[in-house]
Structures are given as C-alpha cells and as structure tokens.
Short mmCIF file of C-alpha atoms in Angstrom, two decimals:
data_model
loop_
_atom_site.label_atom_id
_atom_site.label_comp_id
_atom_site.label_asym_id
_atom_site.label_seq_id
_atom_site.Cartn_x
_atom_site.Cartn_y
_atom_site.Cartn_z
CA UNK A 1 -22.96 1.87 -25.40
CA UNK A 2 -19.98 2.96 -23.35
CA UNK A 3 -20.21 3.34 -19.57
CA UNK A 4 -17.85 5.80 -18.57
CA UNK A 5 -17.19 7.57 -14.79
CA UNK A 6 -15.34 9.68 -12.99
CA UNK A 7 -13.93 9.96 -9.21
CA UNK A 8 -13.63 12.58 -6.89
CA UNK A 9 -11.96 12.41 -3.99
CA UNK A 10 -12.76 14.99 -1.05
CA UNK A 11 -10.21 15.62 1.89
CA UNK A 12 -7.42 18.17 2.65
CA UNK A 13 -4.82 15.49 3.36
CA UNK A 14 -4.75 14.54 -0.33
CA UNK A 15 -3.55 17.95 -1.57
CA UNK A 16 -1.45 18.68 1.66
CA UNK A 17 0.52 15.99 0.75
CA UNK A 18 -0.27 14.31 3.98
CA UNK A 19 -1.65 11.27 2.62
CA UNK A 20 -1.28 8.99 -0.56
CA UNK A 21 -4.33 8.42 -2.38
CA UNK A 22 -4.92 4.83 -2.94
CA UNK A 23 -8.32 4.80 -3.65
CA UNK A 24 -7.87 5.40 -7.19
CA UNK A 25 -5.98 2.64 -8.14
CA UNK A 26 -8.55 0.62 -6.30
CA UNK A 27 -11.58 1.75 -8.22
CA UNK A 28 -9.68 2.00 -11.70
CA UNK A 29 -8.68 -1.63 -11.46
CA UNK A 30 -12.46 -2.65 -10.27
CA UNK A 31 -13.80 -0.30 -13.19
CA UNK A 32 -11.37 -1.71 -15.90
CA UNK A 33 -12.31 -5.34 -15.47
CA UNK A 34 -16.21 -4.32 -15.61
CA UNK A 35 -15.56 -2.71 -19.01
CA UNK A 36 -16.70 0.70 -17.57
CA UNK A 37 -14.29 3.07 -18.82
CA UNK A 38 -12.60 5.69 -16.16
CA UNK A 39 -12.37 9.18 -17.60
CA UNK A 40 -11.49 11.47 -15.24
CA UNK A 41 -10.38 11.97 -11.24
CA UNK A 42 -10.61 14.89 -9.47
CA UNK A 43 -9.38 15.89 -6.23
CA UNK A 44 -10.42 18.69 -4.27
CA UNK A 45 -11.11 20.24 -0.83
CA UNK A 46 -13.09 19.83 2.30
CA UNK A 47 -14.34 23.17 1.23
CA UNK A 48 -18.62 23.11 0.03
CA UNK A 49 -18.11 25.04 -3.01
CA UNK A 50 -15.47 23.31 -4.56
CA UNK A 51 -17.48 20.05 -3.82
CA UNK A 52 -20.73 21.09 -5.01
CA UNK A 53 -19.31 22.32 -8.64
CA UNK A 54 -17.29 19.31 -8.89
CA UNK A 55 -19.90 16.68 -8.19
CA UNK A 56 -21.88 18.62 -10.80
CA UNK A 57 -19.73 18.79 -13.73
CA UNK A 58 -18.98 15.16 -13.23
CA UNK A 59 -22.24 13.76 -12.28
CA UNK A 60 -23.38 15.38 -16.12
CA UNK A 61 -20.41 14.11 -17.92
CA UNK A 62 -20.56 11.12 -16.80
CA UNK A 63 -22.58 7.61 -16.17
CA UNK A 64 -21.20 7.01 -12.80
CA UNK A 65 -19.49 9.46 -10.24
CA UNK A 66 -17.55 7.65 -7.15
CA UNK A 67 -16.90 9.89 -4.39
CA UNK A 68 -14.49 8.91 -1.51
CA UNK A 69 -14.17 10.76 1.72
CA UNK A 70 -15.70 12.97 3.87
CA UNK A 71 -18.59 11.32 5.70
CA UNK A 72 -17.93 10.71 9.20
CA UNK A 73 -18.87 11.97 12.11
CA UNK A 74 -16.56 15.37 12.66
CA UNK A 75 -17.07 19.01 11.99
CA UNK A 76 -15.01 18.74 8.28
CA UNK A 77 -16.90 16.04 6.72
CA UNK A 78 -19.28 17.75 4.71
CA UNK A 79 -19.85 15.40 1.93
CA UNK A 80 -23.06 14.66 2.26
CA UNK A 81 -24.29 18.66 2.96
CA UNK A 82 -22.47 18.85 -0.40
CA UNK A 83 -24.50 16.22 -2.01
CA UNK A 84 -27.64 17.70 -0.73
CA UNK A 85 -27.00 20.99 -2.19
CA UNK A 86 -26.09 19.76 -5.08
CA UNK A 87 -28.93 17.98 -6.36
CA UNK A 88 -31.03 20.39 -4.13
CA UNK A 89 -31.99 17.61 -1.96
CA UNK A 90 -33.04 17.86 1.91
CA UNK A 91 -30.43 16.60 4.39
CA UNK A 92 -32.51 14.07 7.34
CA UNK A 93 -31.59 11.66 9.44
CA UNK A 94 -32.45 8.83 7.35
CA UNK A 95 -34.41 6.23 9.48
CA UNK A 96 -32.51 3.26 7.72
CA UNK A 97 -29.38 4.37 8.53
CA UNK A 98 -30.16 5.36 12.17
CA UNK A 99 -31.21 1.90 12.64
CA UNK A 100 -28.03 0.38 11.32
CA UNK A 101 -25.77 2.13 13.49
CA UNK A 102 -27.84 1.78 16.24
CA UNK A 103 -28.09 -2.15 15.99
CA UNK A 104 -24.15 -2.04 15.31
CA UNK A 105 -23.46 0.27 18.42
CA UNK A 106 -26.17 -1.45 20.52
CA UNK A 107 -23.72 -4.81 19.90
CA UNK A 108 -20.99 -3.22 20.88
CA UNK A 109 -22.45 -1.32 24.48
CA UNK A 110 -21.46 1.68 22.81
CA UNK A 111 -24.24 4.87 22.81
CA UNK A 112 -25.53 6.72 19.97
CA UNK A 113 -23.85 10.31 20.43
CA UNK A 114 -24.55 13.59 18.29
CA UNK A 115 -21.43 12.99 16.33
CA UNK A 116 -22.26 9.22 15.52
CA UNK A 117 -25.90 10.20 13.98
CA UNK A 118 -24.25 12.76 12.09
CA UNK A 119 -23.46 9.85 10.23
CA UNK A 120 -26.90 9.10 9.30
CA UNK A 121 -27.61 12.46 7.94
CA UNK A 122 -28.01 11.32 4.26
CA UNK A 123 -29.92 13.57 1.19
CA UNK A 124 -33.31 12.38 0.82
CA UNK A 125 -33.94 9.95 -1.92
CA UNK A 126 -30.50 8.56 -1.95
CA UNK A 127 -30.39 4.56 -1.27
CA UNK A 128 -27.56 3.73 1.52
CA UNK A 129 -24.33 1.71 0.57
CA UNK A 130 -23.74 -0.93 2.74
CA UNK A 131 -20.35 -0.50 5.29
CA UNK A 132 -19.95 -3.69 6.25
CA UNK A 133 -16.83 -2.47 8.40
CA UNK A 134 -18.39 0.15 10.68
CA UNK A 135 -21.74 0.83 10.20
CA UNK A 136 -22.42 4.11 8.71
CA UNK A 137 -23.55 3.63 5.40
CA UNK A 138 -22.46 5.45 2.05
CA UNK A 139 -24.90 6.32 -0.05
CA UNK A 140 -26.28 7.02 -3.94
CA UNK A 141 -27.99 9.92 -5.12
CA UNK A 142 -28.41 10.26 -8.80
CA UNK A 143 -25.52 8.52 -10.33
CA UNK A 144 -23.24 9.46 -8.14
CA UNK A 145 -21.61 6.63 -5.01
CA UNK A 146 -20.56 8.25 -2.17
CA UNK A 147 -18.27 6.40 0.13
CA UNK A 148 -15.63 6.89 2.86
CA UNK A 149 -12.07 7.55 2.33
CA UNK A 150 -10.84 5.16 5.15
CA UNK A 151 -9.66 2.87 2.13
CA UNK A 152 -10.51 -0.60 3.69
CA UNK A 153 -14.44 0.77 4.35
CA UNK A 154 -14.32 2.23 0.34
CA UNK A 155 -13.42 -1.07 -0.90
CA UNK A 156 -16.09 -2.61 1.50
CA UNK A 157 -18.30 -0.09 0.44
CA UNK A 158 -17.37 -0.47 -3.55
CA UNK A 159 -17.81 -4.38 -3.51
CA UNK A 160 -21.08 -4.25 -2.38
CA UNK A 161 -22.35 -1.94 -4.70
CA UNK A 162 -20.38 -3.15 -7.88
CA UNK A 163 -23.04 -5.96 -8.75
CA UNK A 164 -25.43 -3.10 -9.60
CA UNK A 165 -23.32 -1.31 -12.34
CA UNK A 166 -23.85 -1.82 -15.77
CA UNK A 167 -21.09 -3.50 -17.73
CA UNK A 168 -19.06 -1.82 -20.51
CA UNK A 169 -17.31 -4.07 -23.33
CA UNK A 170 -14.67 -5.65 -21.54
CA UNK A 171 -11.27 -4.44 -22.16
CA UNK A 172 -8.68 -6.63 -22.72
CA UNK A 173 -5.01 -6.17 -22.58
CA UNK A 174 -1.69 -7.18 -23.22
CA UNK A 175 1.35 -6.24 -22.07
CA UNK A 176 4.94 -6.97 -24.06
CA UNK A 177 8.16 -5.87 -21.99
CA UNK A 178 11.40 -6.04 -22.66
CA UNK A 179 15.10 -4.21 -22.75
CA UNK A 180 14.08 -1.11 -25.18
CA UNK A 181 14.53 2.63 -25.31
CA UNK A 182 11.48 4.14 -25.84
CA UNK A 183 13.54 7.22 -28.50
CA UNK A 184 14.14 4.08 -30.58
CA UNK A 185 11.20 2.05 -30.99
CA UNK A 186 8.94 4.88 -31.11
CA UNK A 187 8.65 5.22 -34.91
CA UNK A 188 8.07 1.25 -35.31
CA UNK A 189 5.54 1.80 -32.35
CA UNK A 190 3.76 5.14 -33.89
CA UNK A 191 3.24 2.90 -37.27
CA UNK A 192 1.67 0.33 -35.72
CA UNK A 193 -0.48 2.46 -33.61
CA UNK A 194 -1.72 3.74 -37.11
CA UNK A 195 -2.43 0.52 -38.24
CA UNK A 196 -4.95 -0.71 -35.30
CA UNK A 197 -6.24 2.40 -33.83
CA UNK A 198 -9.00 0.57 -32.36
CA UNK A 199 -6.17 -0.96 -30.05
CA UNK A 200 -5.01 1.94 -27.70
CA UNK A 201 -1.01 1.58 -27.20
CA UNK A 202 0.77 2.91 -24.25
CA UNK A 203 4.43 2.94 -24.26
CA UNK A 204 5.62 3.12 -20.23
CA UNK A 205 9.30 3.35 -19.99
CA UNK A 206 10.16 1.72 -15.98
CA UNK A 207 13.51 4.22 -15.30
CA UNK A 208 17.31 2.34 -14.03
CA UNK A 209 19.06 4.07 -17.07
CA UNK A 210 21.44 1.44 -16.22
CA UNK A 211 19.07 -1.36 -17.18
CA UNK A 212 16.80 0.27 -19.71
CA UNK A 213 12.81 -1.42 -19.49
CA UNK A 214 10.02 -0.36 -21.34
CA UNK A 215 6.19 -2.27 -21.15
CA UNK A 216 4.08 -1.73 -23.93
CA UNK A 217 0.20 -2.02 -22.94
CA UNK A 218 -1.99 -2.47 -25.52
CA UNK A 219 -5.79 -2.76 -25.17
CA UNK A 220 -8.70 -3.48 -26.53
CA UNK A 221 -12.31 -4.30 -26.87
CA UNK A 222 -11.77 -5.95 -30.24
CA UNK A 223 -9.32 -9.35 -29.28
CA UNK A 224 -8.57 -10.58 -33.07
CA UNK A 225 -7.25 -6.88 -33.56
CA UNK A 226 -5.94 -6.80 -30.22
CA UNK A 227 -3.88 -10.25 -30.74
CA UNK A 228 -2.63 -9.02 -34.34
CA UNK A 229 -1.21 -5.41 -33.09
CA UNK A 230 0.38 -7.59 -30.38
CA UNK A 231 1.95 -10.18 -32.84
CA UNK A 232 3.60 -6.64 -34.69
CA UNK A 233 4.67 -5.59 -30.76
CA UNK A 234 6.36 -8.67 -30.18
CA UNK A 235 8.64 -9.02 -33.46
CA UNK A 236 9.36 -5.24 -32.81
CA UNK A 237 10.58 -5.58 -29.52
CA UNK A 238 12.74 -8.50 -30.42
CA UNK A 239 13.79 -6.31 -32.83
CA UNK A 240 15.34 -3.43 -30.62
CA UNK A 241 15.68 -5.71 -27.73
CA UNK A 242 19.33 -4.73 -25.98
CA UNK A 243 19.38 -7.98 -23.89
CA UNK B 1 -1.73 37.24 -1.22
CA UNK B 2 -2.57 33.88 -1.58
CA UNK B 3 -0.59 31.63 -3.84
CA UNK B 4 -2.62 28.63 -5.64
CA UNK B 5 -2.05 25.33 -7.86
CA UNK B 6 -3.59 22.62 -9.23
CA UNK B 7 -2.12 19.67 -10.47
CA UNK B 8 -3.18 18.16 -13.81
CA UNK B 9 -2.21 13.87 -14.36
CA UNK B 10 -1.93 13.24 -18.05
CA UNK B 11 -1.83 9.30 -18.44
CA UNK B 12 -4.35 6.83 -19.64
CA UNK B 13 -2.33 4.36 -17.37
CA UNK B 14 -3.48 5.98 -14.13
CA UNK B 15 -7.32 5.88 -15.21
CA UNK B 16 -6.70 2.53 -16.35
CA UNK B 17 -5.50 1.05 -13.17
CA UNK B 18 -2.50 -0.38 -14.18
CA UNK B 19 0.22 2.97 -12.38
CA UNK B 20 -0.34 4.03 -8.78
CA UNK B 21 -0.22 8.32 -9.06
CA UNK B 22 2.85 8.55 -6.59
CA UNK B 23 3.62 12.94 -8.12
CA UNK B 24 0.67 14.36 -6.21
CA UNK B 25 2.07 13.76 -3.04
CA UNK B 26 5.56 15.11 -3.86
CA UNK B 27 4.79 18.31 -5.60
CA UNK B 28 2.05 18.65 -3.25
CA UNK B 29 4.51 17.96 -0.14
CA UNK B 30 6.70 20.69 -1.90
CA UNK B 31 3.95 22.87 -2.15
CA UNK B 32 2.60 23.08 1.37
CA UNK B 33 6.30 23.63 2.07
CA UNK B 34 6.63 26.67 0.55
CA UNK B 35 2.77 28.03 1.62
CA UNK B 36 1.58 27.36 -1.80
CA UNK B 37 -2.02 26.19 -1.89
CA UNK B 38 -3.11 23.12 -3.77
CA UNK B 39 -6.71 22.89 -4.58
CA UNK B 40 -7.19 21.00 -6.72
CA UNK B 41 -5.52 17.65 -8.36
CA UNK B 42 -6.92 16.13 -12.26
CA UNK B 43 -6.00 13.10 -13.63
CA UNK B 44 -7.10 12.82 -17.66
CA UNK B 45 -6.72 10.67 -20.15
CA UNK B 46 -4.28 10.87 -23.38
CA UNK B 47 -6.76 12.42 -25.20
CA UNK B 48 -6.22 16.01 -26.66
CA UNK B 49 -9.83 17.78 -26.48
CA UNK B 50 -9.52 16.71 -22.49
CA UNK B 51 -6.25 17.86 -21.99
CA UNK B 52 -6.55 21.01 -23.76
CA UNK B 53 -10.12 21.98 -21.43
CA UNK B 54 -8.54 20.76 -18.67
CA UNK B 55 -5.65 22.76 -18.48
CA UNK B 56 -7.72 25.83 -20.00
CA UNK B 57 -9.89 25.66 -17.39
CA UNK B 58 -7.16 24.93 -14.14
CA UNK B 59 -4.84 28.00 -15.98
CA UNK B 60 -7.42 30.56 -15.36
CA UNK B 61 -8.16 29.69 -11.72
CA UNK B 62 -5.30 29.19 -10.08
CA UNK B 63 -1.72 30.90 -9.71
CA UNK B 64 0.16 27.57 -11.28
CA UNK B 65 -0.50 24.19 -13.16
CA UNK B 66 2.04 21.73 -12.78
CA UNK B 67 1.42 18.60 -15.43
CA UNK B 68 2.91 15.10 -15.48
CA UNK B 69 3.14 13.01 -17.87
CA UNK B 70 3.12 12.93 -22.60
CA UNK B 71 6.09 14.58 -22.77
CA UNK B 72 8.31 11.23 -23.70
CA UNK B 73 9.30 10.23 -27.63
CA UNK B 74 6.11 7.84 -28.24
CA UNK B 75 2.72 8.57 -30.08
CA UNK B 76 0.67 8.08 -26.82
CA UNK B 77 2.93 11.17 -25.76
CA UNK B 78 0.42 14.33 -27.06
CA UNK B 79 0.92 16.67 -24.16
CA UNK B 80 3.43 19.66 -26.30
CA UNK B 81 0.98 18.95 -28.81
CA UNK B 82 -2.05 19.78 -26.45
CA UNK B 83 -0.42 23.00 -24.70
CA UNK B 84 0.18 24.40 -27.78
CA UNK B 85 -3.14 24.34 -28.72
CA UNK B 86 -4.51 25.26 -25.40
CA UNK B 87 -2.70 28.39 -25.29
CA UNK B 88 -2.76 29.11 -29.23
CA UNK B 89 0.61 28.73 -29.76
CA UNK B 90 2.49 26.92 -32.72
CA UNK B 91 4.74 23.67 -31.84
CA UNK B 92 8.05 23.41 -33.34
CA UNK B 93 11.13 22.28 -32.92
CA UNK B 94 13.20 23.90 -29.61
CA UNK B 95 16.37 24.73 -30.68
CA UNK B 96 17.72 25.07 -27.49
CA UNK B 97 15.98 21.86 -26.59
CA UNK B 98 17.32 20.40 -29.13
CA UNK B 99 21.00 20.67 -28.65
CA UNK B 100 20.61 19.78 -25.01
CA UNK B 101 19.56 16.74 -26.31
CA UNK B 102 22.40 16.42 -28.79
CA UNK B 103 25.12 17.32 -26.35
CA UNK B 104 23.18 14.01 -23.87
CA UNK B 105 23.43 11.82 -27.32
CA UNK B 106 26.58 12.59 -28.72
CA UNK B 107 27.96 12.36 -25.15
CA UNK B 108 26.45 8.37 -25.05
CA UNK B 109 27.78 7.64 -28.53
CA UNK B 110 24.00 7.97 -29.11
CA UNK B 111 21.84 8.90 -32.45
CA UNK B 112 19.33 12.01 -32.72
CA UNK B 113 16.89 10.01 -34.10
CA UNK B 114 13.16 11.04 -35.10
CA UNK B 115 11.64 9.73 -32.09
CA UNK B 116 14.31 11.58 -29.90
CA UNK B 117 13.54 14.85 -31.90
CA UNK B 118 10.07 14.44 -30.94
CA UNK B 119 10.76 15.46 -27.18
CA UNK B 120 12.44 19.01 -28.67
CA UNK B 121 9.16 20.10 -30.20
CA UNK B 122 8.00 22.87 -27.66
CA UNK B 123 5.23 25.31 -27.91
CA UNK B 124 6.87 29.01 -29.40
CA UNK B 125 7.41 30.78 -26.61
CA UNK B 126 7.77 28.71 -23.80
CA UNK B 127 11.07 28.18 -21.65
CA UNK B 128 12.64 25.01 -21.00
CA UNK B 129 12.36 23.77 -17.43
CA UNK B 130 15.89 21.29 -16.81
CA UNK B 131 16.37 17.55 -16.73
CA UNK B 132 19.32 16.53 -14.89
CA UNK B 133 18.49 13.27 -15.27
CA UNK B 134 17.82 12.27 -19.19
CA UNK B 135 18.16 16.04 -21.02
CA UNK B 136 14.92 16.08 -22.78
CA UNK B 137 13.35 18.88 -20.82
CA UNK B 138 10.02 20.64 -19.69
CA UNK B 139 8.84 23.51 -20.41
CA UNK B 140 6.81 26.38 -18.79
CA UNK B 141 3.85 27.88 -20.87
CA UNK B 142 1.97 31.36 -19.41
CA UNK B 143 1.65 30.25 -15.92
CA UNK B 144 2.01 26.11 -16.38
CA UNK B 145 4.63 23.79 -15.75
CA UNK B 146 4.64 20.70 -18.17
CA UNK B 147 7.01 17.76 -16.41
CA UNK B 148 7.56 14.36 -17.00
CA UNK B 149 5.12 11.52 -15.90
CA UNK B 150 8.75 9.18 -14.61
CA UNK B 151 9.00 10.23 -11.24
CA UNK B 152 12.57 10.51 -10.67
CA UNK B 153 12.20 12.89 -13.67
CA UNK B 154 9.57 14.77 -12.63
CA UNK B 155 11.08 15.44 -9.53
CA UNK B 156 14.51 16.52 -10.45
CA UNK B 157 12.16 19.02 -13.10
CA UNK B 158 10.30 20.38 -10.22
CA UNK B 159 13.15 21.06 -8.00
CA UNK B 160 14.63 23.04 -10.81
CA UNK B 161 12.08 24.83 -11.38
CA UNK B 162 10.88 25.32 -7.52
CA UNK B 163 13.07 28.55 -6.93
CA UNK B 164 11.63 30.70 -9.40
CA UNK B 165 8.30 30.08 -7.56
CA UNK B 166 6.10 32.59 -5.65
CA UNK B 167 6.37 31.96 -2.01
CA UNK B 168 2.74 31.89 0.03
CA UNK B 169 2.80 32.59 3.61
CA UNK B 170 4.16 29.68 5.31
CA UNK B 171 1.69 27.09 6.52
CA UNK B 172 2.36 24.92 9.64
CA UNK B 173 1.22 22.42 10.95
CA UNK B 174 0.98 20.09 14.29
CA UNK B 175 -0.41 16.38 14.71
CA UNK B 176 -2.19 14.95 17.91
CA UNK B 177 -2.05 11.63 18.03
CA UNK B 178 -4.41 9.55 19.73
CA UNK B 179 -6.24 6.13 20.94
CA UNK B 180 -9.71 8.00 20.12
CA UNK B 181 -12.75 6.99 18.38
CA UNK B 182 -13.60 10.09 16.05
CA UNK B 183 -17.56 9.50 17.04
CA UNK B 184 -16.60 10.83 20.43
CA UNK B 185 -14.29 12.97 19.83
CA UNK B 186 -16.44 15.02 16.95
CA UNK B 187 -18.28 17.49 19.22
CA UNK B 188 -15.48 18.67 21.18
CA UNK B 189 -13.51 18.74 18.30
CA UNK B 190 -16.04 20.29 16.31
CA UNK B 191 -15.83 23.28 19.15
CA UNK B 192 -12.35 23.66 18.97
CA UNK B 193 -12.87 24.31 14.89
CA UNK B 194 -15.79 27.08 16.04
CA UNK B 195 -13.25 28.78 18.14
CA UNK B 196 -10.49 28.73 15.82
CA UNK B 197 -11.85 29.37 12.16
CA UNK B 198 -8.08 30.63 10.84
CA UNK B 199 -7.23 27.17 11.80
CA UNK B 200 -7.60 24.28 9.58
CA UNK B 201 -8.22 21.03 11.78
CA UNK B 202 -8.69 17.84 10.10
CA UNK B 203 -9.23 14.27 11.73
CA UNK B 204 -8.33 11.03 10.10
CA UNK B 205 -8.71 7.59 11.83
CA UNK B 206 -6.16 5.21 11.06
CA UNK B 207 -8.14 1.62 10.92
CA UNK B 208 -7.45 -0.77 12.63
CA UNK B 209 -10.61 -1.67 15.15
CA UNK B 210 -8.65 -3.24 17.57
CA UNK B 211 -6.37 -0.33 18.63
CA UNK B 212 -8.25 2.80 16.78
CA UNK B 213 -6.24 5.42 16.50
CA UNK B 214 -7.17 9.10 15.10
CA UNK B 215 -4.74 11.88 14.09
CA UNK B 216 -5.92 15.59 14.04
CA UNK B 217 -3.86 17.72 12.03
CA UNK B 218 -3.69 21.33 12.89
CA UNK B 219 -2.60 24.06 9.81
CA UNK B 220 -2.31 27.52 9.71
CA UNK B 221 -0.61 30.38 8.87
CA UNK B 222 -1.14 31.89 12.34
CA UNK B 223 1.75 30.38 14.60
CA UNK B 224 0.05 31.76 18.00
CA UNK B 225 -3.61 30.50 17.37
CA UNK B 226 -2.07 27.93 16.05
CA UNK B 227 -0.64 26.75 19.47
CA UNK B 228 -3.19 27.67 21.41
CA UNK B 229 -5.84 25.45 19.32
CA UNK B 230 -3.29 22.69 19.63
CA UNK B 231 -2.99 23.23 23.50
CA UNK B 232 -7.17 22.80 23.81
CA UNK B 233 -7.15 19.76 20.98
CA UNK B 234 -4.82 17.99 23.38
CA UNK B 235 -6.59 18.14 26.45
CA UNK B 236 -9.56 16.88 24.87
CA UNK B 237 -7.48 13.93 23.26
CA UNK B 238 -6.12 13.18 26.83
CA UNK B 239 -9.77 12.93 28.27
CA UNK B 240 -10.91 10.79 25.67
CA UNK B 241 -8.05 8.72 25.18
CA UNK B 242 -8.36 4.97 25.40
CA UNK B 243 -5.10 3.89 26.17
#
C-alpha cells in the first residue's frame, strides 16, 4: 500500500514574503526516508476559512496531513479553532496539556496567564504531540499533525511523533552529476525513462552557464531496476560529458 | 479592488526533499510590493492529472497564477503539456519561440536540436513571457504565468513580466522589535488587533530561549491607522520588554 501526505503550512509571513519556509524541506526529507510519499504542500493564510477547506481537502486525499504554524498563544493563531471546526470537534482546555505547561512554567517561576492556556485549548479527541522545547503541545486529530511553525519546536515536535507513522516502501535513489546540457542529453534521457518507468528520473540542471552542471536523480522502490537505469545514466553522461 | 495570486510549485524535487523552494519568497516579496495579495502557495508533483486540477482550480479563484518549474528540454518537464490541457488548448510548436531560440543557438555556434525544440512547444494562444538569461521563454495562458523552476531564470521572467501587472493598493508595513515573551504579550496585543481590524498584526518569536525575542509586524493599506496601531503596539512592547 502507499502512504502518501500532504503539508500545510498556516501563517501570513509565508506569503508576505517575510519569511522562508523551511519546514518543508524538513518534513520531505523525514517523509522520503520513511517511504511515505509527499504529494502535495499547501500554503495559506491565518484566515479560518481558508484553513478549514484546506485541512479538509487534504485530510481526504491523503493518509497523513502535517500542519505547521499557528498555535501559540496570540490573537492570530487560530489553528486549532480551525481544526475544531473542521472535524466539528469542541475546542476545551485539555486537562493534559494544562498540566504540562503548568509543570514547565511552575519550573521556571513563571505564572500561567490567559494567553499561555490559550495554548492548551486543543479539539476534543485529539492526542497531544509532545514539545519538548516549550511546553505547549501539538496535537493529532484524525490524520492530521498539527505542530508549530517555530521550526526548531516542528522538528521537536515531528521526531517525536515519527515512530508512530506507518512506513511506505522505501525509496531509494541515486544521483549521477556531471558537465551536461540538459537540451542535449534529453533524448538519451527521455529513452531511458521509457525503458524503466518504474524508476522516476529527474533531470535538475544547477545554473553558472559558464560551467554547465546537471544531476540526474533517479529513484526507486525497485533497486535491481533502479541500479540498471543507473548503469544506462552513467555511460550516457560520460557520453555528453563536456569536462 | 483587490488584486490576488497564488503560486503553484511544479517539481517532484521539492516534495521529495532533495531542493529547498527559494521562488515563493521572491515573487511573493514582489508581490506585497506592488499590493498584490498572495493567498495561497501549491507545491505538486510532475504529474499531469495534479497539475492540470491544480492550476484549474487556483485560475478560477484568484486574479493570477504564477508557476515554476517543467518548462526545461527533459521528459520530467510536462508543464506546456499540462496548461494546454488545463485550459483546452492545443500544444505546438511557438514560432516565435522558436526563433528566439535559434537566434540564442546560432549565436553560441549551437544546434536546434529535438530536445531544444521541446522548450518552443507552447499552448495556441498564449504569449511568450522573456528570458534574458537562456532564450527559451515562458508563457502567459488566460490569467497564468508559467516560469522556469532555475531561479535566476525565474526571476529575470518575472521581472519582465511584472509591469504589465495590475497594481493593488499598496500595503505597508512596520516591525516592533522586542525582548518579549509572546505568552505575555498576547492579551495586550490581542487588544490592539480588536481596535484595529483594517490592520493586519502578526507576532513571530525568533527562538532562541536565552534572549527571546518577538517581532510584530504591522500591514495595511491604511497609512494613518496604520501608525497609530504601531504607536500603541510600542508602548506595550516597552512595558513588557525584558531587556
């Protein structure tokens, strides 16, 4: 069977520009080495309706959703309102929660204020993510992971709940490099794409038109195949090689 | 009227990992700069029935589309392919595309080979967006922009294309930076946003538990409230400030 998710990532400061998304990268690279095959990201706005249909038409395509962002303690983090509503779940102060914060805040002499136990407002029925950063826990409702954007807490948050996902087929990869133009070894390529189609080629030309590079990837879940295609890779990139 | 976007990522190499998505944050940096609104970002696979509902579905909702990425000589490279299809349109060869790219060839002492004559098939109908930097060019179908995945491509594509763009009304924007702990701040802050709904005010910690930091970012069309938000979000950063 083949385990497939999505991400969405919720905040303004993605699609202002403000901030680079890393989080992506992050997850795809955690994802690819599980075998769980990433088939979609989506960004979109602090805004609830956006969320709510986006959580939804992944959380159905999908086996696993990861959200990042939006669920700490000020006025425009409203991830987990979003959740709620859209698995038409009750947002509480979940008791578990509450009581690791307050054990974490307690250690610190810090108080509990209204904007800290925001942070334990979870759906009901989701099971909390551990933060073992700051605290305030992510959580999981349905298939769907929702975690912080603050990237050190997502990875944090990501690690511990990896060990529960179910494993795909690994894929395994290859990647042959060398001094090529991708206008000229794109025929060669396209034939032996043809020939092993259960090896997905990528042809990723790094730009210095001074010093032309391109890396072919190829991958696979099949490694006899996978090594074969590669053997044709090679003797076509020594082939067109410019060095 | 309000202007809108969304982005759409074409690249298998972004889902799997292996390339860190660095064109959201310059065409959506270009985008707030000219008071265009971008709500929404997708990253897809190379895989044609995503591509085509993707871009279907983004093209009906918002003012523009701007893609990256399957535009290059190689078989992985299926975006043309895909717009045509999306927008029921046949593929053929460009002609003008085409001798763009023969005048870039013949100029390098370079062939027009069947790989390279791949990048001048272009959906009928569409017009060619410019590449200063390697000739083979994008194109604009109905109200989306198809550009390279190679940044330095993509961008000298987008700044070609960026003056034939509707302007928005002009967003700006102010930052108040601060040693704050967003748990204390969020209740004030979360006043501030009551007072001021035609301002957009976003907080983001910057990690770093030793010396936290938070930066609330101000946006709005509306210059005066604007300033006057910004005037009551920097009191309230003074009085909780920690340095």
């Amino acid at each position: 069977m083949s385990v497939t998710a999505a991400i969405l990532i919720i905040g303004n400061e993605i699609l202002s520009g403000r901030t680079q998304d890393v989080n992506t990268q992050f997850i795809a690279e955690r994802l690819s080495a599980r075998g769980i095959k990433l088939r979609e990201v989506r960004v979109v706005p602090d805004d609830e309706a956006a969320v709510v249909a986006a959580v939804r038409a992944l959380a159905s395509a999908y086996t696993y959703v990861f959200t990042t962002g939006g669920i700490g303690p000020t006025h425009d983090d409203i991830t987990a309102a979003c959740m709620a509503k859209a698995f038409d779940a009750k947002l509480e102060i979940n008791a578990e929660a509450k009581a690791l914060m307050q054990a974490y805040y307690d250690a610190k002499g810090a108080e509990m204020t209204e904007g800290r136990l925001r942070m334990a407002r979870i759906p009901q029925g989701a099971a909390l993510i551990e933060n073992s950063v700051s605290a305030a826990p992510g959580f999981k409702i349905k298939n769907v992971y929702v975690m912080a954007g603050i990237p050190d807490i997502m990875q944090a948050m990501f690690l511990s709940l990896e060990p529960e996902l179910a494993k795909g087929k690994p894929v395994l990869s290859r990647t042959v490099g060398g001094r090529l133009l991708e206008s000229e070894i794109a025929d060669a390529l396209g034939d032996i794409q043809d020939r092993y189609p259960d090896v997905e080629i990528g042809s990723y030309p790094a730009m210095g038109r001074a010093n032309p590079h391109v890396n072919i990837v190829l991958r696979s879940t099949d490694g006899e195949k996978l090594a074969a295609a590669t053997e044709l890779v090679i003797a076509m990139a020594k082939k067109f090689d410019k060095s």
